[in-house]
XYZ file of C-alpha atoms in Angstrom:
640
model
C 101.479 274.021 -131.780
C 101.316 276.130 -134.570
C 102.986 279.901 -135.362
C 101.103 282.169 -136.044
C 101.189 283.762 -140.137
C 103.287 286.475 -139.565
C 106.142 284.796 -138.145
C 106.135 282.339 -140.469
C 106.582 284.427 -142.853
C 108.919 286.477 -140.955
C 111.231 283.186 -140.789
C 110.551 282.897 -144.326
C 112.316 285.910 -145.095
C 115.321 285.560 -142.720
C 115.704 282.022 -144.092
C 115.892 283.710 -147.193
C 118.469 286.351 -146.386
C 121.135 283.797 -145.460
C 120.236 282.251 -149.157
C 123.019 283.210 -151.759
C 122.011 285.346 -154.373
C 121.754 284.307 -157.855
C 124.530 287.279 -159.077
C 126.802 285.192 -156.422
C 128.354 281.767 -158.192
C 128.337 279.557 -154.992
C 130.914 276.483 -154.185
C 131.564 275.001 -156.848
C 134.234 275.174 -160.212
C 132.709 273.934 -163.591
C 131.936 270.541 -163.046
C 134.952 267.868 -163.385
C 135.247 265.436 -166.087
C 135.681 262.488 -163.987
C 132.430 262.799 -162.188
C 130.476 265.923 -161.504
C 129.739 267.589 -158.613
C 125.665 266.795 -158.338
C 122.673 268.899 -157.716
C 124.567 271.144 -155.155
C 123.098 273.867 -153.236
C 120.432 275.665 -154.521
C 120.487 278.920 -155.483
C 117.554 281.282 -154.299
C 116.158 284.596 -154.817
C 113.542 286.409 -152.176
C 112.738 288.821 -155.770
C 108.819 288.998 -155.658
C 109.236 287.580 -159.377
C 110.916 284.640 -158.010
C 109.838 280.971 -158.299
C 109.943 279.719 -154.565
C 107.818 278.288 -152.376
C 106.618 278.036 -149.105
C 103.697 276.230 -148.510
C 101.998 276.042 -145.397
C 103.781 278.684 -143.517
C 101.977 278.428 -140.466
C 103.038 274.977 -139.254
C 105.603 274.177 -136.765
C 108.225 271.607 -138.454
C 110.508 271.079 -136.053
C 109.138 269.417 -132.913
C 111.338 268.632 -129.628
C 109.219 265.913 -128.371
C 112.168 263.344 -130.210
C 110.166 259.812 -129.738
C 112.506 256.769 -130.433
C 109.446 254.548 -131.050
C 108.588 256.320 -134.138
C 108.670 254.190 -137.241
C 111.763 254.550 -139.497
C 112.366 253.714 -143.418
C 114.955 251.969 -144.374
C 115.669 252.242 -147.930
C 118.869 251.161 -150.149
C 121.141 253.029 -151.690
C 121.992 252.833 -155.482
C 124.574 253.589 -157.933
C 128.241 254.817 -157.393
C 129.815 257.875 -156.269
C 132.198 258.435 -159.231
C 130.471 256.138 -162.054
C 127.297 258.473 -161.937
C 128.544 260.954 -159.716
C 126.081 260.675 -157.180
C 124.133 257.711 -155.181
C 120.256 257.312 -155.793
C 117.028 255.762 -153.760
C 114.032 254.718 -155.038
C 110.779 256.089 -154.065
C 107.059 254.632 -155.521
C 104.271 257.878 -155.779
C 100.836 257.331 -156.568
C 98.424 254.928 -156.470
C 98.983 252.339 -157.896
C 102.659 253.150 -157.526
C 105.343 254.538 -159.595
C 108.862 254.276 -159.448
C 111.558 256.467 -159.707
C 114.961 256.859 -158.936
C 116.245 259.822 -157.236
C 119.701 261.786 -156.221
C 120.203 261.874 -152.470
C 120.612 265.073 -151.561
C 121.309 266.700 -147.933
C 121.638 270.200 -150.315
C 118.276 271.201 -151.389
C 114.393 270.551 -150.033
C 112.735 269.865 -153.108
C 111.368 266.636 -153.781
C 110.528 266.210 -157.883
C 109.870 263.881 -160.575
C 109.713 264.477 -164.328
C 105.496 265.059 -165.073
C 103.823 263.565 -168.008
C 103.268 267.203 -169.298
C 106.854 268.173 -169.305
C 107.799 268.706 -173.030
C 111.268 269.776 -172.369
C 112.659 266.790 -169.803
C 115.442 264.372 -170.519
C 115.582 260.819 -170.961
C 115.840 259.229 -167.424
C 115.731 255.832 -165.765
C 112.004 255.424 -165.332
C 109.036 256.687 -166.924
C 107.611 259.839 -166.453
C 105.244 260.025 -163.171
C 101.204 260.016 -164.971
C 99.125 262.057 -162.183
C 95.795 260.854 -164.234
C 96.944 256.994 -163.907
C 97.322 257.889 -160.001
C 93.421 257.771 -157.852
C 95.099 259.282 -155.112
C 97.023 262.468 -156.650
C 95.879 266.122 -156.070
C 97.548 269.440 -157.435
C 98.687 272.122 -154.501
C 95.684 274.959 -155.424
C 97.234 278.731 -155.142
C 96.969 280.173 -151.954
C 98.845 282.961 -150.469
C 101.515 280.332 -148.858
C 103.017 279.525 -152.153
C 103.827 280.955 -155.668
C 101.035 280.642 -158.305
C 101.247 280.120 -161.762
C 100.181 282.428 -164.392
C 96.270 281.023 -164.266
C 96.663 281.800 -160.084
C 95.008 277.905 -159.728
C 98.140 275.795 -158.587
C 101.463 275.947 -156.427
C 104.182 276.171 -158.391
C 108.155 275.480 -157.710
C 111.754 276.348 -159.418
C 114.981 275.767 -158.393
C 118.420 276.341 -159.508
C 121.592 275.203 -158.499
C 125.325 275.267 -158.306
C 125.907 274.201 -161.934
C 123.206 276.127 -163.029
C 121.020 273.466 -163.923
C 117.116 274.368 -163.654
C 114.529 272.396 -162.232
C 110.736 273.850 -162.338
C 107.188 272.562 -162.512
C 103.454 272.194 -160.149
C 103.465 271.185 -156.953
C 101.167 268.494 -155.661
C 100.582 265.962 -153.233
C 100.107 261.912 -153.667
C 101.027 259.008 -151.851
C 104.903 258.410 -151.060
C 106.193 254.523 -150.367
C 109.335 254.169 -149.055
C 109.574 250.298 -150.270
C 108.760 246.728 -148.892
C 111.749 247.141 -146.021
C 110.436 249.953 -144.739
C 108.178 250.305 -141.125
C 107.273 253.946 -141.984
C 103.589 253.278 -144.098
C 103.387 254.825 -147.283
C 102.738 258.910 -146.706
C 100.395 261.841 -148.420
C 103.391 264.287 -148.889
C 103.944 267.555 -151.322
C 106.383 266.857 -154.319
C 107.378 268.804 -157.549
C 105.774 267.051 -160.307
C 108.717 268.630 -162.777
C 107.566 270.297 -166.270
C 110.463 271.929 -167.190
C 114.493 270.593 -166.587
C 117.571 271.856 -167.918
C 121.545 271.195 -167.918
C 123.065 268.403 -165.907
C 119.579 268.172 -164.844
C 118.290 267.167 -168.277
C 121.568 265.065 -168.905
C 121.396 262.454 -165.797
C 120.157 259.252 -165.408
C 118.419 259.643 -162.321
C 114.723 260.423 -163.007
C 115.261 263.254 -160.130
C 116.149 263.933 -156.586
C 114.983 263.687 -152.876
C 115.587 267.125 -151.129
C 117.011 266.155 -147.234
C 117.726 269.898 -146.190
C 115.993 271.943 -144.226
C 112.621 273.462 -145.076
C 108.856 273.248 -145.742
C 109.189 271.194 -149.172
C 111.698 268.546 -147.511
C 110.348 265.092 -147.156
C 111.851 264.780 -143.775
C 110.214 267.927 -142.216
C 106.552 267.129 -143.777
C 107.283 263.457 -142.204
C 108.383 265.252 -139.371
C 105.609 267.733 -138.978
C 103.024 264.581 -139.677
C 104.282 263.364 -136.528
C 105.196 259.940 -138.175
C 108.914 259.801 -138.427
C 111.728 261.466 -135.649
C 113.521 264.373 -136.723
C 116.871 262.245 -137.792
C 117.965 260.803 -140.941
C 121.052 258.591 -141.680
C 123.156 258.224 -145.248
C 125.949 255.581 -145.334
C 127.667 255.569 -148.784
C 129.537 252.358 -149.923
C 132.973 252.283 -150.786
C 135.016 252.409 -153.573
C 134.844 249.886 -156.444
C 131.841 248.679 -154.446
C 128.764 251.339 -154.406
C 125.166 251.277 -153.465
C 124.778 251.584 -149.644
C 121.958 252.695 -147.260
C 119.734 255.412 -145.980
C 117.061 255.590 -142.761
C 114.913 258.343 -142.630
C 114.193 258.795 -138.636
C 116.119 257.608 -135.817
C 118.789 254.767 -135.324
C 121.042 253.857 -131.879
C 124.345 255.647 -132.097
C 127.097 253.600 -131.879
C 129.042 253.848 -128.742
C 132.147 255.545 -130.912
C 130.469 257.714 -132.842
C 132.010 260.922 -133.881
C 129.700 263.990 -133.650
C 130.466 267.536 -133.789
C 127.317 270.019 -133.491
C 125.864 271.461 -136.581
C 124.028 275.308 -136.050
C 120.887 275.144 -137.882
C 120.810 279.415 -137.748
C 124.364 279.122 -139.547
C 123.335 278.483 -142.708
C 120.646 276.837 -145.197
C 122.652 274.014 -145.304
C 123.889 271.358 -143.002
C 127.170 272.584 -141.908
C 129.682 271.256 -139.199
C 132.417 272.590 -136.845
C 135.460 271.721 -138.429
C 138.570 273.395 -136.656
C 141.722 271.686 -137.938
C 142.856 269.009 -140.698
C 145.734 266.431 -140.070
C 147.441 264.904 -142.545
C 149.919 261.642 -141.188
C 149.348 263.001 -137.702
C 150.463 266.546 -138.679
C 148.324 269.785 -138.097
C 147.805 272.031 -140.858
C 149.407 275.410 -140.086
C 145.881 276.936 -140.170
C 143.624 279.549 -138.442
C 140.909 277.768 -137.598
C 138.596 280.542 -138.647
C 139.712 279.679 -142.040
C 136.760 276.754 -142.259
C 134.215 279.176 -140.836
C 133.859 281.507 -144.174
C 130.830 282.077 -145.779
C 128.608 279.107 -144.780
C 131.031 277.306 -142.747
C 131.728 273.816 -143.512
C 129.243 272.311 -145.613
C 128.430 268.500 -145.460
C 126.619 267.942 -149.141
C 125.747 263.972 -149.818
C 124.797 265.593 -153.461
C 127.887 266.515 -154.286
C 130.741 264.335 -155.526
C 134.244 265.665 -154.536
C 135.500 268.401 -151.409
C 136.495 271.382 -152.705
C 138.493 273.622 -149.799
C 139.206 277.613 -149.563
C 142.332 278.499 -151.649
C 144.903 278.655 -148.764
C 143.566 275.367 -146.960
C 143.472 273.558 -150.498
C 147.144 274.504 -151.111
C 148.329 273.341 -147.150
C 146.753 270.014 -147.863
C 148.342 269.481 -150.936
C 151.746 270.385 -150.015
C 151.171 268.045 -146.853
C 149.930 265.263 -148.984
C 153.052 265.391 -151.625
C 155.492 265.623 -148.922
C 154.352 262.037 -147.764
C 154.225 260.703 -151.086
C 158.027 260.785 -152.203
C 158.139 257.033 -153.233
C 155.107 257.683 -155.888
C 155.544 259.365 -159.165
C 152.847 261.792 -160.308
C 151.101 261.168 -163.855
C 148.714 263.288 -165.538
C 145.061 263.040 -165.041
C 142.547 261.158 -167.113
C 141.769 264.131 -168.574
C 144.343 266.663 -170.370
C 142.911 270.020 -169.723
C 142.122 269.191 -166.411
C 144.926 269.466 -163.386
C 144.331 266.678 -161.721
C 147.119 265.720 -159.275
C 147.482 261.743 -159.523
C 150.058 259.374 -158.694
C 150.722 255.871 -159.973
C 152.464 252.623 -158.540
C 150.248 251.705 -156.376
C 148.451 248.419 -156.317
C 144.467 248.369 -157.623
C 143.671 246.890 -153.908
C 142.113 249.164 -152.429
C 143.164 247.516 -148.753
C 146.367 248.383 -149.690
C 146.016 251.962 -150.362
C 146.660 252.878 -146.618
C 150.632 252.047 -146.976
C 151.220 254.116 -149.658
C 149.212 257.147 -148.973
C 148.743 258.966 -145.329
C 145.611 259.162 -143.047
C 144.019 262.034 -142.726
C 142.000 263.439 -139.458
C 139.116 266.165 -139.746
C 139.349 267.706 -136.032
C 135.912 269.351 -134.692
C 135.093 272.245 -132.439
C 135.286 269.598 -129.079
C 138.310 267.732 -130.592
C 137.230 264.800 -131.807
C 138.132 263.440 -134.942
C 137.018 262.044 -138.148
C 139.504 259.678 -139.414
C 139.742 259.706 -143.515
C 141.171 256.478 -145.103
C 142.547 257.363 -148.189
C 139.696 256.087 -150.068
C 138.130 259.314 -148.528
C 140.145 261.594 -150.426
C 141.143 259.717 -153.670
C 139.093 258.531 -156.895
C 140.921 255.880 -159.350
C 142.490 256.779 -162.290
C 140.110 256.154 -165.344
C 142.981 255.277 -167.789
C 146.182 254.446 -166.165
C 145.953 250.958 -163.599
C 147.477 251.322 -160.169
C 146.952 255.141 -160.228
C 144.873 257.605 -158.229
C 144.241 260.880 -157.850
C 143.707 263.494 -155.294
C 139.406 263.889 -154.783
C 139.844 266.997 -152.879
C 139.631 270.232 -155.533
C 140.534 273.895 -154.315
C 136.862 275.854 -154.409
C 137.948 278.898 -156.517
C 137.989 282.122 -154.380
C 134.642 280.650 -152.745
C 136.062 280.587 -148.974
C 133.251 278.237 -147.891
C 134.477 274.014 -147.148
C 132.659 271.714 -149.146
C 132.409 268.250 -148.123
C 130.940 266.036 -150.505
C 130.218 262.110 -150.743
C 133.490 260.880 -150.961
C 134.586 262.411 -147.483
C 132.489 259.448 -146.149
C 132.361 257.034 -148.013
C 131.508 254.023 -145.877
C 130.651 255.852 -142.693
C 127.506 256.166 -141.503
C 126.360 259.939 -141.036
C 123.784 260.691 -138.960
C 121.848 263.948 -139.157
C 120.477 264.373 -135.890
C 118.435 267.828 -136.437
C 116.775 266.928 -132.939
C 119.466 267.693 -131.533
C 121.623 270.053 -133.903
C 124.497 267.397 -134.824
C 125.703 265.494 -136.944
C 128.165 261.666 -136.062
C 130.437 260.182 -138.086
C 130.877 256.111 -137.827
C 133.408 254.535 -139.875
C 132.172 251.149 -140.816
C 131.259 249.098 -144.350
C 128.418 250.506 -145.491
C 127.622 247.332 -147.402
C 127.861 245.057 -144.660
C 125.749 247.899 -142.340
C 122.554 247.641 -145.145
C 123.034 244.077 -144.720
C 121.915 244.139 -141.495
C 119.578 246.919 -140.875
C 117.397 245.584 -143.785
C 116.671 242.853 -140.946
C 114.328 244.131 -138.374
C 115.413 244.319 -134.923
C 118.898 244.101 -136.123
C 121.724 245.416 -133.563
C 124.174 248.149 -135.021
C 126.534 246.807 -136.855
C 130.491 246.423 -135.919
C 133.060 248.479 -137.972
C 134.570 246.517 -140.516
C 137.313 246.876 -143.059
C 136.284 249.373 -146.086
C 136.854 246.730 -148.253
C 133.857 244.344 -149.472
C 131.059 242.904 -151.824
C 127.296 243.984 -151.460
C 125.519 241.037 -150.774
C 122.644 243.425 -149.820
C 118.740 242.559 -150.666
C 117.212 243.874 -153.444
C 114.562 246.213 -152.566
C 110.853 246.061 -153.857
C 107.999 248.435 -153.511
C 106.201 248.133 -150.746
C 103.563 245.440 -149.613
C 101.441 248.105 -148.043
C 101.500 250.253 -151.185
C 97.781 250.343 -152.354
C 98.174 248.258 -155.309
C 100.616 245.769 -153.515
C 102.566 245.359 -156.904
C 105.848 243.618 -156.343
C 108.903 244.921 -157.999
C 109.162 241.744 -159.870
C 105.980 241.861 -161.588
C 106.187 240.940 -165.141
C 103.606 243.056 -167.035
C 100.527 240.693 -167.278
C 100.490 237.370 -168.634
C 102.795 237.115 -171.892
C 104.947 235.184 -173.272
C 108.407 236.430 -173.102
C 110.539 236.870 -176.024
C 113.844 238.925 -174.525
C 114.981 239.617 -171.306
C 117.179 242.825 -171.263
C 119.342 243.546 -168.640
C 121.711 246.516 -167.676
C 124.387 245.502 -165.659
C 127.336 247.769 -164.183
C 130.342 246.593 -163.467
C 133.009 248.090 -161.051
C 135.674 247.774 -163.507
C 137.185 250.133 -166.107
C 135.989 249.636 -170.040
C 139.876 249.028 -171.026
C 140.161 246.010 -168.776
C 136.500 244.305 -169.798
C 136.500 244.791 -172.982
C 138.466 241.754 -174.200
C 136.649 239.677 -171.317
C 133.263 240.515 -172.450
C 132.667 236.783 -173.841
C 134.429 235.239 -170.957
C 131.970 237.552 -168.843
C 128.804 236.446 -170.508
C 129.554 232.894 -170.310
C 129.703 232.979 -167.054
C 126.542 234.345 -166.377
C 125.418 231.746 -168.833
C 126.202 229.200 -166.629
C 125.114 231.044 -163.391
C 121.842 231.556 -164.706
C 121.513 227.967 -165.959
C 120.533 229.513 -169.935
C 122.710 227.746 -173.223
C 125.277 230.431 -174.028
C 123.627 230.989 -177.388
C 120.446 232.403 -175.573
C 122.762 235.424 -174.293
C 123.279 238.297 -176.940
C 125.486 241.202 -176.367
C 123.418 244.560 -177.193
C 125.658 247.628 -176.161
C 128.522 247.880 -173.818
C 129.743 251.474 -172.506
C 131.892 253.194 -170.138
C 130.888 254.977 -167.009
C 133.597 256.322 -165.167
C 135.682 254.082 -163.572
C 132.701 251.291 -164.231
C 131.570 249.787 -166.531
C 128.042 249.318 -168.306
C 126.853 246.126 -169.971
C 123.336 246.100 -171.775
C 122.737 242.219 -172.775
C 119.688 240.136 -173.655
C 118.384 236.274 -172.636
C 116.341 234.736 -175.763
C 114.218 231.562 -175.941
C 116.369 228.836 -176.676
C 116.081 227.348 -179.900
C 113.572 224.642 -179.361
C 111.409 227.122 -177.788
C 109.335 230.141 -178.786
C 109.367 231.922 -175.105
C 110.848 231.699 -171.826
C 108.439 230.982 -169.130
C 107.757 233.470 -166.428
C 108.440 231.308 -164.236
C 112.144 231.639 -165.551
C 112.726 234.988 -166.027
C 111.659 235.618 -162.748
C 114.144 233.528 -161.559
C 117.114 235.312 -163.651
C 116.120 238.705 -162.398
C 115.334 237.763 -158.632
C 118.965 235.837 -158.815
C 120.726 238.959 -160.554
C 119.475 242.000 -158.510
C 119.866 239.732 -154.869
C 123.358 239.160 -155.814
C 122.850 235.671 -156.137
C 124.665 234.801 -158.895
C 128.771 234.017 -158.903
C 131.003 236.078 -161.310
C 135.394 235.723 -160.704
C 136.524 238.631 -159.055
C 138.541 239.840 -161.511
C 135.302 241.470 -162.926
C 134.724 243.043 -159.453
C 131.181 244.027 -158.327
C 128.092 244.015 -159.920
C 125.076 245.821 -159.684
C 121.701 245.118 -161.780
C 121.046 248.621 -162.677
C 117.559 247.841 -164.721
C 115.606 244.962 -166.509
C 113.036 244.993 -169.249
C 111.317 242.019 -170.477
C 109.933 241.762 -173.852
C 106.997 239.687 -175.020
C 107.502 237.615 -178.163
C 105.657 238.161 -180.904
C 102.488 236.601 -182.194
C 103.629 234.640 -185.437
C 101.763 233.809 -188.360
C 102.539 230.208 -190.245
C 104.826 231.388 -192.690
C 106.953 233.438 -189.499
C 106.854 230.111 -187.830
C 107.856 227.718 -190.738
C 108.915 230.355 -193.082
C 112.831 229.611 -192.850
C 111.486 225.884 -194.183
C 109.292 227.062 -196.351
C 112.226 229.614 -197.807
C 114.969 226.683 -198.177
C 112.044 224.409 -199.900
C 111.326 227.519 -202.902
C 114.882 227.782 -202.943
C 115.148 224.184 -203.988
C 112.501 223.977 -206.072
C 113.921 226.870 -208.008
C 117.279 225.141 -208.564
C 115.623 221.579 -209.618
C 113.489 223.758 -211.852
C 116.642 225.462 -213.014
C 118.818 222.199 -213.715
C 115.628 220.746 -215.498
C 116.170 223.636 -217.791
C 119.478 223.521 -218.511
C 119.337 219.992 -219.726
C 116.025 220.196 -221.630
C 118.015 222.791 -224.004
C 121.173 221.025 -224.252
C 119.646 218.146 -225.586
C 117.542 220.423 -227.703
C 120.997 221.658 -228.606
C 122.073 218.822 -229.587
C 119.133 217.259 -231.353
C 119.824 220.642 -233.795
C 123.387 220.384 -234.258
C 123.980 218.459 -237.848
C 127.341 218.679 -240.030
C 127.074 219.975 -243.112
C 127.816 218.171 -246.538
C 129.182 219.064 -249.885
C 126.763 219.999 -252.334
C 127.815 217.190 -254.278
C 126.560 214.686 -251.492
C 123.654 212.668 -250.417
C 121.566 215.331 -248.965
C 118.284 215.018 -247.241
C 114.753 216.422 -248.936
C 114.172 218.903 -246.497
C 117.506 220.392 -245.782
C 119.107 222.988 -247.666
C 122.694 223.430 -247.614
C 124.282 227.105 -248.339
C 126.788 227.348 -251.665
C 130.591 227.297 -250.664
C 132.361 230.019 -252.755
């Protein structure tokens, strides 16, 4: 049923009211070297010069008639926490569709992609999205529901966040695909098609993000509103040195042991929970537990890297921590101007990292509690092996509790805005995709954090309208270069002097001669590392088959080919093929034709040189007194 105008747009204004103001830095300290804090928290302002909108005010988005039999998507998660600094899903808009990858993030509703007309956008992972290549895209028109541009004809959008990046451009509305594993049929939803991007924002390699929060422009309430998806979504982030992951927009059975505390959707913008106390090795903080409630509460942000706490809780969790870490000594932090508290002598296994360093328990407003491994409060140390350091950052004089993606890494959180809470489920994340990409799958069992993602590589959908697979090769060429970006979940120190060992293996995975693989640029990223290589035509051929490449790219993204573990995991980040050129005669033959010149100018050249050193000779005669025999025609010159 819908509201009537006026209360929308009453809502509208309250919702903006409990918005921070732009004068008033929210959250979050510049970002930190080691991996920044991503595309947190918005900020808004209800000026009537502002940028925001709200579209179709007079719909009802939240609905309580919760139906479990509503389709869900289930969609992979890519990327790692601290390498990039965020985790990423790909979506497909248009018709026939597009690809992009995009931030997950529970802190902001806007969905966006970089537009062909933006003049001032980065260089991201995927091509800019082409509204005229798309049959089935159509720009918001101005109304009074939304801001209008300067010509009053379209919807327009602009957001800024925590670290002041800037995101603005159109609105409009296409086609969304949520990819081949997905029940949920592709959807007409409103997105940002971006024309203007600035800061971290311009920087990343993420083409853009997927706004989960709460409000008109967020893909989950359209979905919602639609009536085609329940009003719950689920992140579950992978671990550490292993990444990627899985998301479900709409419902999923709760595990019997899942940890929920309620989450007031009047509290705040944001998703926030009831935290009441932290333990650290079974010992309460000496804490009021008003403490977590300044501000906006506790925050739960999957779009931000690290926690950052209120000054007094930050400083009783680090004194707790040290006093259980006596047998470690501290080190400096990868980087020097930064104080990052870090510890070495510890062993790289992560498995191991619970006998050095304590548990930690988040307590909520009915007592239960989160458990936090310690790879839920530490990152590795980017220089020094065997070291970590302490993921959990004080948040200035901001008294609000952040809790960003590495709180949970591999636990499944499920935002049940049905029913205003949020669970917790400690499990591996990698091992859960595994088995809800399979439908009718039961929930998964909690396993050890520890693990390789043997997950399936995601395609577009089948039901998108063009049906194009992710593998398609771009018509039918002949291939001259395969180029592949792989990351690898080890530092750039340790790989570096493997990197032949590394490719030769792959060689032989991939069944190619090792002089078909060429190294083309290898770079650090974080704790991972990033390896850009190329598969040529061997040398008795002039292309590789499609047949073939397909094959080396299916094998590489499904994690079907065999590395040692001492290069840990690997993820196929993206692939390009290239087609080979069209060659003339002479660019076919013309190393032949070179070495035959060549030879003919050296014969020529020896032919010379003989020809005038018997000419040489031939003129070379003695000369005789004048009193001797002398021939006719020779004169010989008077000796003084």
């Amino acid at each position: 049923m819908a509201m009537a105008w006026p209360l929308a747009f009453f809502l509208f204004l309250l919702s903006q009211s409990l918005s921070p103001s732009p004068s008033q830095p929210i959250l979050l300290p510049p970002p930190h070297p080691v991996a920044r804090p991503a595309m947190v928290l918005p900020l808004f302002s209800p000026s009537n010069n502002s940028s925001i909108t709200f579209p179709n005010t007079s719909r009802r988005l939240l609905r309580s008639n919760y139906n479990s039999s509503h389709p869900s998507a289930r969609m992979r998660l890519y990327d790692d926490l601290l390498s990039r600094g965020y985790y990423t899903t790909r979506l497909w808009i248009g018709t026939p569709p597009q690809k992009f990858a995009l931030i997950v993030d529970t802190g902001s509703t806007v969905t966006y992609v970089p537009c062909s007309t933006c003049e001032n956008c980065g260089t991201h992972q995927d091509p800019k999205f082409q509204p005229e290549m798309s049959s089935t895209y159509q720009p918001v028109k101005c109304s009074l529901d939304c801001n209008c541009d300067q010509d009053r004809d379209q919807c327009i959008y602009e957001r800024q966040y925590a670290e002041m990046s800037v995101t603005s451009g159109v609105l409009a509305e296409d086609v969304i695909s949520f990819g081949n594993l997905s029940e949920l049929l592709p959807q007409r939803t409103v997105f940002g098609c971006e024309t203007e991007e600035t800061g971290d924002l311009y920087r990343q390699h993420a083409d853009g993000i997927i706004g989960l929060g709460r409000g008109d422009l967020s893909i989950v309430d359209q979905l919602v509103y639609k009536g085609v998806l329940s009003d719950s979504f689920s992140l579950c982030y992978g671990g550490m040195d292993v990444g990627g992951g899985a998301m479900v927009l709409g419902g999923i059975s709760a595990p019997s042991d899942m940890v929920f505390s309620y989450s007031d959707p009047t509290r705040s913008p944001y998703y926030n929970i009831q935290l009441k106390e932290i333990h650290v090795a079974g010992k309460k903080l000496g804490l009021n537990p008003s403490i977590f409630d300044g501000k906006f509460g506790t925050v739960l942000d999957s779009g931000t890297t690290y926690a950052y706490l209120p000054e007094k809780v930050f400083a009783a969790f680090k004194d707790a921590i040290m006093k259980e870490l006596n047998s470690l000594k501290q080190i400096r932090g990868p980087v020097a101007s930064y104080k990052d508290i870090c510890f070495s002598g510890v062993s790289s296994d992560v498995s191991q990292l619970s006998k050095k360093f304590p548990t930690v328990e988040l307590v909520f407003g009915d007592q239960q509690k989160l458990l936090l491994s310690p790879e839920n409060y530490l990152f590795r140390h980017s220089k020094v092996e065997g070291a970590y350091c302490l993921g959990i950052f004080q948040n200035g004089v901001d008294p609000t509790t952040l809790l960003g993606g590495i709180v949970v890494r591999n636990t499944l959180v499920t935002y049940d805005r049905e029913h205003s809470k949020i669970g917790f489920w400690k499990t591996n994340c990698s091992e859960l995709w595994k088995r809800l990409h399979v439908t009718g799958a039961q929930s998964p069992s909690p396993s050890s954090s520890s693990g390789k993602d043997h997950s399936t590589f995601e395609m577009p959908p089948t039901s998108a309208p063009d049906g194009t697979p992710y593998y398609a090769l771009p018509g039918d060429i002949e291939i001259g270069a395969i180029s592949l970006d792989i990351a690898l979940s080890v530092n750039y120190t340790y790989l570096r002097p493997r990197l032949v060992e590394l490719l030769e293996f792959m060689a032989k995975e991939l069944d190619v001669n090792g002089s078909q693989v060429h190294l083309l640029d290898f770079s650090s990223e974080g704790n991972s590392s990033l390896v850009r290589w190329a598969i040529v035509p061997s040398r008795s051929a002039t292309y590789i088959s499609n047949v073939t490449a397909l094959n080396i790219i299916s094998r590489l993204a499904e994690h079907r080919v065999t590395i040692p573990e001492a290069f840990g995991n690997y993820q196929l980040v993206q692939w390009e093929v290239k087609p080979s050129l069209t060659q003339t005669w002479w660019q076919q033959h013309y190393l032949g034709a070179l070495m035959s010149v060549i030879m003919l100018i050296i014969v020529g050249l020896l032919a010379s040189g003989i020809w005038l050193w018997r000419r040489r000779q031939q003129r070379f005669v003695l000369y005789q007194s004048v009193n001797g025999t002398a021939r006719e025609h020779e004169l010989q010159p008077l000796q003084s």
